[in-house]
Amino acid sequence: SQIGPAARGAMAFMNKTLGLSIGKIARCFASLWNLDVTRGGVAHAIVALHGGVLVSGRGAGQTPHFLVEMIRA
């Protein structure tokens, strides 16, 4: 992936913890860091962090364990 681990972690944090949509995250990266990332690229980066499993539904409002561990590292 061309998106580094810190950027992937930030994308997941923005989506799962702050509640930003995939499109808003892509626009944020374009506006703040001049990085053109598609919505599909953001979604893929978030899913790839969690071993290919999309965290949604009942657990979506909670910070996934893998994000907490990544932020602590």
PDB file of C-alpha atoms in Angstrom:
ATOM      1  CA  SER A   1       0.000   0.000   0.000  1.00  0.00           C
ATOM      2  CA  GLN A   2       1.167   3.523  -0.721  1.00  0.00           C
ATOM      3  CA  ILE A   3      -0.498   4.778   2.452  1.00  0.00           C
ATOM      4  CA  GLY A   4       1.798   4.465   5.454  1.00  0.00           C
ATOM      5  CA  PRO A   5       0.837   2.989   8.814  1.00  0.00           C
ATOM      6  CA  ALA A   6       0.498   6.364  10.566  1.00  0.00           C
ATOM      7  CA  ALA A   7      -1.859   7.646   7.854  1.00  0.00           C
ATOM      8  CA  ARG A   8      -3.897   4.421   7.962  1.00  0.00           C
ATOM      9  CA  GLY A   9      -4.156   4.713  11.736  1.00  0.00           C
ATOM     10  CA  ALA A  10      -5.223   8.347  11.445  1.00  0.00           C
ATOM     11  CA  MET A  11      -7.869   7.415   8.870  1.00  0.00           C
ATOM     12  CA  ALA A  12      -9.261   4.680  11.103  1.00  0.00           C
ATOM     13  CA  PHE A  13      -9.248   7.004  14.120  1.00  0.00           C
ATOM     14  CA  MET A  14     -11.043   9.737  12.167  1.00  0.00           C
ATOM     15  CA  ASN A  15     -13.674   7.274  10.985  1.00  0.00           C
ATOM     16  CA  LYS A  16     -14.244   5.038  13.998  1.00  0.00           C
ATOM     17  CA  THR A  17     -13.658   7.475  16.851  1.00  0.00           C
ATOM     18  CA  LEU A  18     -14.509  10.889  15.408  1.00  0.00           C
ATOM     19  CA  GLY A  19     -17.265   9.574  13.158  1.00  0.00           C
ATOM     20  CA  LEU A  20     -16.043  11.208   9.938  1.00  0.00           C
ATOM     21  CA  SER A  21     -17.286   9.699   6.706  1.00  0.00           C
ATOM     22  CA  ILE A  22     -14.885   8.120   4.226  1.00  0.00           C
ATOM     23  CA  GLY A  23     -15.394  11.046   1.841  1.00  0.00           C
ATOM     24  CA  LYS A  24     -14.703  13.635   4.535  1.00  0.00           C
ATOM     25  CA  ILE A  25     -11.498  11.834   5.489  1.00  0.00           C
ATOM     26  CA  ALA A  26     -10.333  11.866   1.852  1.00  0.00           C
ATOM     27  CA  ARG A  27     -11.094  15.607   1.622  1.00  0.00           C
ATOM     28  CA  CYS A  28      -9.301  16.215   4.929  1.00  0.00           C
ATOM     29  CA  PHE A  29      -6.128  14.528   3.667  1.00  0.00           C
ATOM     30  CA  ALA A  30      -6.336  16.546   0.446  1.00  0.00           C
ATOM     31  CA  SER A  31      -6.887  19.851   2.255  1.00  0.00           C
ATOM     32  CA  LEU A  32      -4.467  19.458   5.142  1.00  0.00           C
ATOM     33  CA  TRP A  33      -1.619  17.469   3.624  1.00  0.00           C
ATOM     34  CA  ASN A  34      -2.164  17.832  -0.133  1.00  0.00           C
ATOM     35  CA  LEU A  35      -2.535  14.047  -0.424  1.00  0.00           C
ATOM     36  CA  ASP A  36      -4.999  12.880  -3.040  1.00  0.00           C
ATOM     37  CA  VAL A  37      -6.613   9.768  -1.630  1.00  0.00           C
ATOM     38  CA  THR A  38      -9.798   8.337  -3.103  1.00  0.00           C
ATOM     39  CA  ARG A  39     -12.727   7.250  -0.948  1.00  0.00           C
ATOM     40  CA  GLY A  40     -11.919   3.698  -1.981  1.00  0.00           C
ATOM     41  CA  GLY A  41      -8.320   4.180  -0.861  1.00  0.00           C
ATOM     42  CA  VAL A  42      -9.456   5.390   2.544  1.00  0.00           C
ATOM     43  CA  ALA A  43     -11.906   2.502   2.929  1.00  0.00           C
ATOM     44  CA  HIS A  44      -9.262  -0.012   1.863  1.00  0.00           C
ATOM     45  CA  ALA A  45      -6.732   1.446   4.315  1.00  0.00           C
ATOM     46  CA  ILE A  46      -9.208   1.205   7.207  1.00  0.00           C
ATOM     47  CA  VAL A  47     -10.241  -2.356   6.346  1.00  0.00           C
ATOM     48  CA  ALA A  48      -6.614  -3.447   5.876  1.00  0.00           C
ATOM     49  CA  LEU A  49      -5.760  -2.280   9.408  1.00  0.00           C
ATOM     50  CA  HIS A  50      -8.232  -4.704  10.893  1.00  0.00           C
ATOM     51  CA  GLY A  51      -7.063  -7.743   8.959  1.00  0.00           C
ATOM     52  CA  GLY A  52      -9.568  -7.284   6.139  1.00  0.00           C
ATOM     53  CA  VAL A  53     -12.619  -7.161   8.409  1.00  0.00           C
ATOM     54  CA  LEU A  54     -14.831  -4.081   8.276  1.00  0.00           C
ATOM     55  CA  VAL A  55     -15.726  -2.917  11.785  1.00  0.00           C
ATOM     56  CA  SER A  56     -19.336  -1.817  11.597  1.00  0.00           C
ATOM     57  CA  GLY A  57     -22.682  -2.363  13.219  1.00  0.00           C
ATOM     58  CA  ARG A  58     -22.851  -2.866  16.959  1.00  0.00           C
ATOM     59  CA  GLY A  59     -19.125  -2.368  17.585  1.00  0.00           C
ATOM     60  CA  ALA A  60     -18.709   0.667  15.341  1.00  0.00           C
ATOM     61  CA  GLY A  61     -19.283   3.175  18.136  1.00  0.00           C
ATOM     62  CA  GLN A  62     -16.426   1.774  20.188  1.00  0.00           C
ATOM     63  CA  THR A  63     -12.732   2.257  19.525  1.00  0.00           C
ATOM     64  CA  PRO A  64     -11.534  -1.100  18.178  1.00  0.00           C
ATOM     65  CA  HIS A  65      -8.839  -2.781  20.287  1.00  0.00           C
ATOM     66  CA  PHE A  66      -6.351  -2.853  17.393  1.00  0.00           C
ATOM     67  CA  LEU A  67      -6.521   0.966  17.126  1.00  0.00           C
ATOM     68  CA  VAL A  68      -5.805   1.425  20.817  1.00  0.00           C
ATOM     69  CA  GLU A  69      -2.763  -0.834  20.554  1.00  0.00           C
ATOM     70  CA  MET A  70      -1.511   0.934  17.411  1.00  0.00           C
ATOM     71  CA  ILE A  71      -1.825   4.369  19.030  1.00  0.00           C
ATOM     72  CA  ARG A  72       0.030   3.210  22.149  1.00  0.00           C
ATOM     73  CA  ALA A  73       2.940   1.831  20.082  1.00  0.00           C
TER      74      ALA A  73
END
